[in-house]
Coordinates of C-alpha atoms in Angstrom, one line a residue:
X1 CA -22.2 5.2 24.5
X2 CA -24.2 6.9 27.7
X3 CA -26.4 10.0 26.8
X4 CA -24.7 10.7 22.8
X5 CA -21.3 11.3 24.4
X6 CA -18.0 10.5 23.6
X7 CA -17.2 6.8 25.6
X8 CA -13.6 7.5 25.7
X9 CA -14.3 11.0 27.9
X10 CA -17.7 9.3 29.7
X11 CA -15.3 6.4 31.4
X12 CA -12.3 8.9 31.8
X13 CA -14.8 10.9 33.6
X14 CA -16.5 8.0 35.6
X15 CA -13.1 6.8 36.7
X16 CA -12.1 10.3 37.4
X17 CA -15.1 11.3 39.7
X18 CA -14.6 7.6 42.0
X19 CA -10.9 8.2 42.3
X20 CA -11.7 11.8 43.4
X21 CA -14.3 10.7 46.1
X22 CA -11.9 7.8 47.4
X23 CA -13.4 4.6 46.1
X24 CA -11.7 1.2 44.6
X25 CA -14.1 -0.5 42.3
X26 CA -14.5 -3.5 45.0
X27 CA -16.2 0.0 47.4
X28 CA -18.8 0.6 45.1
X29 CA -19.9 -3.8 44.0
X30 CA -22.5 -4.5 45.1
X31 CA -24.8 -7.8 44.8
X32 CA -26.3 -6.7 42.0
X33 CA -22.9 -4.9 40.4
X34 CA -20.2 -7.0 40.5
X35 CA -16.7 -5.6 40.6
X36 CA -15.6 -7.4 37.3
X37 CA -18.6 -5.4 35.7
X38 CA -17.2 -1.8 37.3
X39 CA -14.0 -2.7 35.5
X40 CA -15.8 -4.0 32.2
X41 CA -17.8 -0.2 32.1
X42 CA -14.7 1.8 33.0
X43 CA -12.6 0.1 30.3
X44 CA -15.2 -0.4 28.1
X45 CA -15.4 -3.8 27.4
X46 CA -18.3 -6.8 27.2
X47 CA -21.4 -5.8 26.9
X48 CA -22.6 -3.7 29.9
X49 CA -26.0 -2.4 29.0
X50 CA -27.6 1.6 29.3
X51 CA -29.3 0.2 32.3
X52 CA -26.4 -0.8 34.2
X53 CA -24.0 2.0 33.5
X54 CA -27.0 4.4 34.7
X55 CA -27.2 2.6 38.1
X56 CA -23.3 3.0 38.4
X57 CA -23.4 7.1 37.2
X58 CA -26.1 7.1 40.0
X59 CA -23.8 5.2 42.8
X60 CA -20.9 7.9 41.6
X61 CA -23.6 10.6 42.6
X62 CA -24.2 11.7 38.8
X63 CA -26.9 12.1 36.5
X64 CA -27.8 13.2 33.0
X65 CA -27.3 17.0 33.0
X66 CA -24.3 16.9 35.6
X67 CA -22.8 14.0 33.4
X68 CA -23.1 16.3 30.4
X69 CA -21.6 19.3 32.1
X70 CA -18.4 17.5 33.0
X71 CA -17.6 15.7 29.7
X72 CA -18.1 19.2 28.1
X73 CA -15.4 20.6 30.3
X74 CA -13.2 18.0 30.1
X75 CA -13.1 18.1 26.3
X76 CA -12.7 21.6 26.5
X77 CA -9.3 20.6 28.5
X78 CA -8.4 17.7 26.5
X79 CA -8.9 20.3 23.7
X80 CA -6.0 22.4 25.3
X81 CA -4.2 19.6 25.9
X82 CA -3.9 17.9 22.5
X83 CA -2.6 21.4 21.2
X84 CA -0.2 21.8 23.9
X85 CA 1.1 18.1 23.0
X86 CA 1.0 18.4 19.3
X87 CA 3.7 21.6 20.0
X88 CA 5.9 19.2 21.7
X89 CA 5.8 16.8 19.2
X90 CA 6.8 19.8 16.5
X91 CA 9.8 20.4 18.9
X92 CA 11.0 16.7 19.1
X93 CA 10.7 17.0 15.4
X94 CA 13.3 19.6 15.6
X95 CA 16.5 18.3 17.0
X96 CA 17.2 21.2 18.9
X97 CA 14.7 21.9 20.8
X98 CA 14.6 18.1 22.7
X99 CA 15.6 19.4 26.3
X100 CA 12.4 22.0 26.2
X101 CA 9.9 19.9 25.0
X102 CA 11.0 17.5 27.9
X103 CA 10.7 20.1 30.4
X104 CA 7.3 21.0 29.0
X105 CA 6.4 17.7 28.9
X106 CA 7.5 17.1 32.6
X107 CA 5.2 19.7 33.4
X108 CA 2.1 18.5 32.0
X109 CA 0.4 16.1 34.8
X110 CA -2.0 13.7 33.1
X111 CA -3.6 10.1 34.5
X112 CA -2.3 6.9 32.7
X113 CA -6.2 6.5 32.0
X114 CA -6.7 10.1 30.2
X115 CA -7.6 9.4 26.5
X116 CA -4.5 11.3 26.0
X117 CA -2.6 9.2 28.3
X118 CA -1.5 7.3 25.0
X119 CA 0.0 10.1 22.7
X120 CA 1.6 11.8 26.2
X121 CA 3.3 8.4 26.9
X122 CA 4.1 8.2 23.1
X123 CA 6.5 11.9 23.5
X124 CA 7.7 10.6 26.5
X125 CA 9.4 7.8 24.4
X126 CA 10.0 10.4 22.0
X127 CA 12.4 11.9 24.6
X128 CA 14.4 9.3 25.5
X129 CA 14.7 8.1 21.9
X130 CA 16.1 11.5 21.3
X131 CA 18.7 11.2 23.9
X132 CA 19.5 7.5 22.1
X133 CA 18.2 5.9 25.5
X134 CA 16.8 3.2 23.0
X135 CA 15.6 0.7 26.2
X136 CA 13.8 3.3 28.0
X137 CA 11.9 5.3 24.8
X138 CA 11.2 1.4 24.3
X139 CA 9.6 1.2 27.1
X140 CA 7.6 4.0 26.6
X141 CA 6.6 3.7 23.1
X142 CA 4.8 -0.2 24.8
X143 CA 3.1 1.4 27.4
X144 CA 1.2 3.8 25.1
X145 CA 0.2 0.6 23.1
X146 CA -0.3 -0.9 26.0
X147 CA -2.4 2.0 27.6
X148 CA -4.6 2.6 24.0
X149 CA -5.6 -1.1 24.4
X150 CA -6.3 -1.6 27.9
X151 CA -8.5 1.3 28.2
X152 CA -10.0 1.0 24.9
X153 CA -8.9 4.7 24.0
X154 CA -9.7 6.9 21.2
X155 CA -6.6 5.8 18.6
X156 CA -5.0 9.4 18.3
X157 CA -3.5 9.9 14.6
X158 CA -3.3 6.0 14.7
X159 CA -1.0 6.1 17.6
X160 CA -0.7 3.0 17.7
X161 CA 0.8 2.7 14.3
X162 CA 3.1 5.5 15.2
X163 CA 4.7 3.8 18.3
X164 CA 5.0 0.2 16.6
X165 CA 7.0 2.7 13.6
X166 CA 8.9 4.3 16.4
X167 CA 9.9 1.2 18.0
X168 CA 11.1 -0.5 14.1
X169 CA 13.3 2.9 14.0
X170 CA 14.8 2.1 17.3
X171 CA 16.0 -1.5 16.3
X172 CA 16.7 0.0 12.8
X173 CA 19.8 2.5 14.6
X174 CA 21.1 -0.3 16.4
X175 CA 21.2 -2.7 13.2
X176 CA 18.6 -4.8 14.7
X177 CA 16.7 -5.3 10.7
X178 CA 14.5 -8.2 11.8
X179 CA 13.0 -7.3 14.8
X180 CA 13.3 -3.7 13.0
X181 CA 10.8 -5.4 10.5
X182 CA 8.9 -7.0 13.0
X183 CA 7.3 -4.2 14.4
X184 CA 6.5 -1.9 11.3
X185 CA 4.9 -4.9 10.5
X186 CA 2.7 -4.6 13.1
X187 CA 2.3 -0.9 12.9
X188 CA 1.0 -1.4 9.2
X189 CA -1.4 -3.9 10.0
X190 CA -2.3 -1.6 13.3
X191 CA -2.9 0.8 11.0
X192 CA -6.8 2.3 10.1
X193 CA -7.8 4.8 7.5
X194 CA -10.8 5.8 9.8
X195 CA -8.3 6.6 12.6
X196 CA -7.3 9.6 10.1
X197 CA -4.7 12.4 11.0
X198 CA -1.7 12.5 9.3
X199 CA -0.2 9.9 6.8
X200 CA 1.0 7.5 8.6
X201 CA 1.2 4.5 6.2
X202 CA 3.7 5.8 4.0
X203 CA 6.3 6.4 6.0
X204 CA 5.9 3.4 7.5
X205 CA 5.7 1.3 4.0
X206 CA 9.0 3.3 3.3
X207 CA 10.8 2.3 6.7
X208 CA 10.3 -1.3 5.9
X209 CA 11.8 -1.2 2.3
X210 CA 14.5 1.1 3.6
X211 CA 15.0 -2.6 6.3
X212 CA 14.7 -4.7 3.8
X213 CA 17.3 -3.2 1.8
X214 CA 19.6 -3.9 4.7
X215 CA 18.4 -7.2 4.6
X216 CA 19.7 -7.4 0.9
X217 CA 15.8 -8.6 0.5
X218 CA 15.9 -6.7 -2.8
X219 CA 13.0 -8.3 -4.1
X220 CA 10.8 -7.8 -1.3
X221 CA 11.9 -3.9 -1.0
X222 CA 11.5 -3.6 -5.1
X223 CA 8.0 -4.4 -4.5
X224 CA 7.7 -1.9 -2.1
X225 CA 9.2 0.9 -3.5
X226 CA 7.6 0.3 -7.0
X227 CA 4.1 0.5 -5.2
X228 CA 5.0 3.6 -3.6
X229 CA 6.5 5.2 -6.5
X230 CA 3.6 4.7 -8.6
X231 CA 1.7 7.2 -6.1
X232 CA 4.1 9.1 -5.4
X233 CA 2.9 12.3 -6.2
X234 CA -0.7 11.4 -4.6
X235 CA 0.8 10.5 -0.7
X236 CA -0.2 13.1 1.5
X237 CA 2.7 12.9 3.9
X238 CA 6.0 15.1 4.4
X239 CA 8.9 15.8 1.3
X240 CA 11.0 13.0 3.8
X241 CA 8.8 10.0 2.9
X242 CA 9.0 12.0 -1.4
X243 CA 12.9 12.0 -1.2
X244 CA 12.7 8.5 0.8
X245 CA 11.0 6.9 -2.1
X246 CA 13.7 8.4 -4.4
X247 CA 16.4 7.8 -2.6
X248 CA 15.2 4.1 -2.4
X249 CA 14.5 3.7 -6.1
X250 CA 17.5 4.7 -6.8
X251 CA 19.7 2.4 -4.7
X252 CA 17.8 -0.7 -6.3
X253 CA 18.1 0.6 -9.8
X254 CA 21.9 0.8 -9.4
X255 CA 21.9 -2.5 -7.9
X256 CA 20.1 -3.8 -11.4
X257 CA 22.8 -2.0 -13.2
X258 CA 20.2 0.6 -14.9
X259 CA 22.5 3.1 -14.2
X260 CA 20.5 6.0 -17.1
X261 CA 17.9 5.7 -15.1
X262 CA 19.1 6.1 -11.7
X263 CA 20.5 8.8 -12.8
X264 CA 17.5 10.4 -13.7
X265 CA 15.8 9.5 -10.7
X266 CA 19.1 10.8 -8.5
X267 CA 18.5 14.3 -10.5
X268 CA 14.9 14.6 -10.2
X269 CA 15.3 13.9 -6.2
X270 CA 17.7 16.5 -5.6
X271 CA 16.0 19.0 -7.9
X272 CA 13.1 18.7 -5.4
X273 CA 15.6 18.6 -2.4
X274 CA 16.9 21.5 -3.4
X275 CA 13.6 23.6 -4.1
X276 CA 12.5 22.8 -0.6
X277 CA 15.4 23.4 1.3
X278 CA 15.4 19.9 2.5
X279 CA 19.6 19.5 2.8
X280 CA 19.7 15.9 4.3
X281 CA 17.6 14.2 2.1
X282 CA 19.6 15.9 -1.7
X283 CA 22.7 15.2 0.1
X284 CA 21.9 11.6 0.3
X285 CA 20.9 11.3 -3.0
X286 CA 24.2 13.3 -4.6
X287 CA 26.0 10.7 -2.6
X288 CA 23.9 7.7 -4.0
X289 CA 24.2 9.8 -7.8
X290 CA 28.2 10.1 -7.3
X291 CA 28.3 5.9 -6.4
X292 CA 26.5 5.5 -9.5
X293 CA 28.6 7.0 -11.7
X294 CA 31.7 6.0 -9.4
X295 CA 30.1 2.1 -10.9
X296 CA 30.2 3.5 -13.9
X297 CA 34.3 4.7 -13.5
X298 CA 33.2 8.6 -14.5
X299 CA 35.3 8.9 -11.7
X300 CA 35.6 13.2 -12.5
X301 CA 31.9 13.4 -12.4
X302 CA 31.1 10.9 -9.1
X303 CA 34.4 13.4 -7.8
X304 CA 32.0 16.3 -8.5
X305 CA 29.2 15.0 -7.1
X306 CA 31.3 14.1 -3.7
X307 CA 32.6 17.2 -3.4
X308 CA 29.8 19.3 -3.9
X309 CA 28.5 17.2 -0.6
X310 CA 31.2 18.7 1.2
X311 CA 31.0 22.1 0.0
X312 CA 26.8 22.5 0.9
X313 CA 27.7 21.0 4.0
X314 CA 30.9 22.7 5.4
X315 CA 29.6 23.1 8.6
X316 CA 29.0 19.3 9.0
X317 CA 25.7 19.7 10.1
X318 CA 24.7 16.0 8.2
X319 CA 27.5 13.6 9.5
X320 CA 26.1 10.5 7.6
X321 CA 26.1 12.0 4.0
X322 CA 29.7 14.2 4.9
X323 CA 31.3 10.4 5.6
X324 CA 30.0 8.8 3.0
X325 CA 31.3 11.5 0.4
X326 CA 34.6 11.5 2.5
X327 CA 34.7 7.7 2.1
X328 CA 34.0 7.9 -1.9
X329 CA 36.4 10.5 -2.5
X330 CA 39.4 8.5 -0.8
X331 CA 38.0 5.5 -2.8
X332 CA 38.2 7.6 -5.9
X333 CA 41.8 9.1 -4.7
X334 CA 43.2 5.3 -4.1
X335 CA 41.9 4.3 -7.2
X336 CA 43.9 6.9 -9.0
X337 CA 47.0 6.2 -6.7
X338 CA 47.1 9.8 -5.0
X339 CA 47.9 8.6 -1.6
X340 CA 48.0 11.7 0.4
X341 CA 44.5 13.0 -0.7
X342 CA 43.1 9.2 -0.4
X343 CA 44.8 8.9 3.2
X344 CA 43.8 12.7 3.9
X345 CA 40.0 11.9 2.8
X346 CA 40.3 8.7 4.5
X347 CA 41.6 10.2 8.5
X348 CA 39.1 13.3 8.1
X349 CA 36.3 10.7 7.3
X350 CA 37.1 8.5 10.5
X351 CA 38.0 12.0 12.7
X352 CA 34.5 12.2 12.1
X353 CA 33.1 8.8 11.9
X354 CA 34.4 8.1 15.5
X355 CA 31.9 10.4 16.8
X356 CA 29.1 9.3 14.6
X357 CA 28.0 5.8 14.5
X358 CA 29.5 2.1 14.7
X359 CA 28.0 1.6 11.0
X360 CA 29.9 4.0 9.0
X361 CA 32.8 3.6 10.8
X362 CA 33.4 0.0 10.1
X363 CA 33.4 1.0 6.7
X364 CA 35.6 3.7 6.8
X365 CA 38.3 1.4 8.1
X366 CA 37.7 -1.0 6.0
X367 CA 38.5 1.6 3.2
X368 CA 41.7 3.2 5.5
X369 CA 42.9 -0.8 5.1
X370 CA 42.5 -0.8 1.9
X371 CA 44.4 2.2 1.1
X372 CA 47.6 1.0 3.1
X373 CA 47.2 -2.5 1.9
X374 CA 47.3 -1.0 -2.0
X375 CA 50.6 0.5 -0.9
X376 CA 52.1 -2.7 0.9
X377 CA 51.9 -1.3 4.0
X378 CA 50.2 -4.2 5.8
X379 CA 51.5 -3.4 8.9
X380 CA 49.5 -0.3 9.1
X381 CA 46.3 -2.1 7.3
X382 CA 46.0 -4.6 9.6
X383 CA 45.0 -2.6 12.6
X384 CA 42.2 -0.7 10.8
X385 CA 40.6 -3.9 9.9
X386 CA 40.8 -5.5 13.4
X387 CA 39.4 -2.2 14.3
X388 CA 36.5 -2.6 11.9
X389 CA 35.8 -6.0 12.7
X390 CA 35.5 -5.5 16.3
X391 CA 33.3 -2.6 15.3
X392 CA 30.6 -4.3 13.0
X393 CA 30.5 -6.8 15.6
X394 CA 29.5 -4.1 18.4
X395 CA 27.4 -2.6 15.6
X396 CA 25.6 -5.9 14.9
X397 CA 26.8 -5.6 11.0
X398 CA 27.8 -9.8 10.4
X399 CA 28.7 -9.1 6.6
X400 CA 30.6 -5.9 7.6
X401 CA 32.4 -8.1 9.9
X402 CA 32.9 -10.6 7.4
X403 CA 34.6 -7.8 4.6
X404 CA 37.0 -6.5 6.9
X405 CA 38.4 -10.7 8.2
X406 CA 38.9 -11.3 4.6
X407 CA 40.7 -8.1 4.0
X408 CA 42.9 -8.8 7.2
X409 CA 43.6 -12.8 5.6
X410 CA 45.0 -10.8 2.8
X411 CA 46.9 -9.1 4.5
X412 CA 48.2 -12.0 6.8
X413 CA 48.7 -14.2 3.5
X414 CA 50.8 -11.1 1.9
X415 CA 53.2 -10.8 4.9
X416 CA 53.4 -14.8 5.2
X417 CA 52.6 -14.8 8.4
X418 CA 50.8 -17.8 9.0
X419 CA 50.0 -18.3 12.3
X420 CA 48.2 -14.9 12.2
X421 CA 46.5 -15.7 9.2
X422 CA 45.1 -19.6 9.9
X423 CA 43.5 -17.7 13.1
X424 CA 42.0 -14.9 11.0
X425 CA 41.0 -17.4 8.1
X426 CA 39.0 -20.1 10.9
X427 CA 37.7 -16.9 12.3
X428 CA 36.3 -15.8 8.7
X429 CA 35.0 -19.7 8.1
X430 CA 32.9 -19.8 11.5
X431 CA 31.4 -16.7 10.5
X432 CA 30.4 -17.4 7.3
X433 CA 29.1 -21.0 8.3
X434 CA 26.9 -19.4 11.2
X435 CA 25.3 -16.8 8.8
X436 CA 25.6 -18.3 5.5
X437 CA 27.5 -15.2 4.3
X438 CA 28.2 -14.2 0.9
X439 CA 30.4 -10.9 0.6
X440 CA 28.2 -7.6 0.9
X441 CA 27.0 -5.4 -1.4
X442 CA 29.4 -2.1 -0.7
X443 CA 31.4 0.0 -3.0
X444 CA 35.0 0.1 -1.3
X445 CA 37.9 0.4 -4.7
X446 CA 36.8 1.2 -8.0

């Protein structure tokens, strides 16, 4: 600290003044100043005493009272600055406005050693991650680490945290769980109460439960989610992280079978969903309500609960939860042997599926198998399963993978063709040896 000022602006403002007047560091060592101490004060690391960051103030050509007048207007800027950021970020929040906040962003010229050089490199990533350029926002979300660290900046909102989040969620779309889990890992133990801002720990504890759910690590995500839902009503973050925690409980309790009380918790979620507008959260939740009772074979009430997805979303503005109620509803229409509705649901669900992602539509044609198989028409079967095969395997989804080479051996075995089925049976067996696979935890037939 020089004078009662803030360090981070003091070195941004030393650095600042020498690159203005055209010096390196090695210009300005001396005998008595060594270059490696020039770097130490501008990054603000060892122990550099008052004494020798006053002689270098004095070889930039600044003392006390002009020191004191340029911090002052350069946290009047940074001031500006962190506003004009924090808008940005509130557009990359909303979808629809991505290209604007990139073009504002573009505009904004900042150093990669301005104490906001961390958060601006942070919405930069934001950008990309937004145009699924997964390697580049990546890249970006490192370098603001990267940045914060090197230049011992002022930890914005715990931005750190929020990039090591942001880089879980990119592994987490591309079915990457472990190193998905690897780095909210190290954004939780990143994270600092004193950093304050917003909640960042919450959403963060909830990201790893949600990965270690797709790890089938139930245990480890039970632990999670009960700790969370204990204080639920005391975390200070958005209705996202609430309906998360929900949404969350509610999967494990069906998976113990406590199907009352995931009930309860399905209701509760999507009364809150519903009061506050939020329609991608509920819509997940009637979905994981309608599989409940689907388990339960109330196949006219999970039917309700499907449909009603469809209805509040007729404009398909949720993708994800419009699929999964297409798929549940063709699952429920096969069960009942009402083959044009099942194979109607079923086509409507890929139509859509084949513009969304690689996960849902492996499982979509694993269902659209199933539904031609349960008819004996295995000729028509087969070629959605090698379809979803070679899809879970693009999608990095092994067990997926695994579901739709056993459904195909069926298949193979029914039509007695052999040749066709030894191949698809050794493939199946090398799989399962090189991941120790047991069959995955989906709801496909009733």
């Amino acid at each position: 600290m020089v004078y009662g000022l803030d360090p981070h602006v003091v070195r941004y403002v030393m650095r600042k003044v020498r690159k203005e007047n055209g010096y390196r560091q090695e210009d300005i060592a001396d005998a008595t100043m060594s270059y490696g101490t020039i770097s130490n004060i501008e990054r603000g690391v060892g122990n550099v005493d008052v004494k020798t960051v006053t002689k270098y103030l004095t070889k930039l050509g600044l003392n006390e009272a002009t020191l004191k007048n340029l911090v002052k207007k350069e946290l009047e800027r940074m001031e500006e600055l962190s506003f004009q950021l924090q808008l940005i970020e509130a557009m990359l929040d909303n979808n629809k406005l991505v290209e604007h906040a990139e073009q504002l962003l573009k505009s904004i010229a900042i150093e990669r050693y301005h104490p906001l050089a961390p958060f601006y490199t942070y919405l930069e990533g934001r950008c990309f991650h937004a145009k699924k350029a997964y390697t580049k926002a990546e890249k970006h979300y490192k370098l603001a680490i990267r940045l914060n660290n090197q230049y011992k900046l002022c930890s914005r909102d715990n931005i750190v945290s929020i990039c090591y989040n942001e880089l879980s969620i990119c592994h987490y779309v591309q079915n990457n769980m472990s190193k998905a889990l690897h780095y909210v890992e190290k954004g939780l133990d990143a994270y600092s109460e004193r950093n304050g801002g917003r909640d960042v720990k919450h959403p963060m504890l909830c990201n790893k439960a949600l990965y270690l759910l797709n790890m089938t690590r139930f245990e480890a995500a039970k632990q999670i989610v009960d700790e969370l839902w204990a204080k639920r009503f005391h975390i200070r973050s958005s209705l996202y992280t609430l309906l998360n925690i929900y949404k969350y409980r509610a999967i494990l309790l069906r998976r113990m079978e406590k199907y009352s009380e995931a009930i309860e918790i399905c209701k509760e979620g999507i009364n809150i969903g519903i009061c506050n507008k939020i329609q991608n959260r509920y819509l997940d939740i009637m979905n994981i309500l309608g599989s409940v009772y689907l388990l339960q074979k109330q196949c006219d009430k999970a039917e309700n609960c499907f449909q009603m997805v469809l209805n509040y979303d007729y404009e398909r503005n949720h993708p994800r939860s419009h699929i999964d109620a297409l798929i549940y509803l063709s699952i429920i229409y096969s069960h009942e042997k009402n083959w044009p509705k099942a194979e109607q649901h079923i086509d409507s669900a890929l139509q859509i599926a084949r513009r969304a992602t690689r996960n849902q539509l492996s499982k979509a044609l694993i269902v659209a198998g199933n539904i031609y198989a349960a008819q004996h028409k295995f000729a028509e079967a087969i070629p959605c399963y090698q379809e979803a095969e070679q899809a879970a395997l693009q999608a990095n989804l092994p067990k997926r993978q695994y579901t739709a080479l056993l459904q195909m051996a069926k298949c193979f075995d029914s039509m007695k063709a052999e040749t066709e089925w030894k191949v698809t049976i050794k493939k199946l067996l090398n799989l399962q040896q090189k991941l120790n696979l047991q069959s995955e935890e989906e709801i496909y037939e009733v």
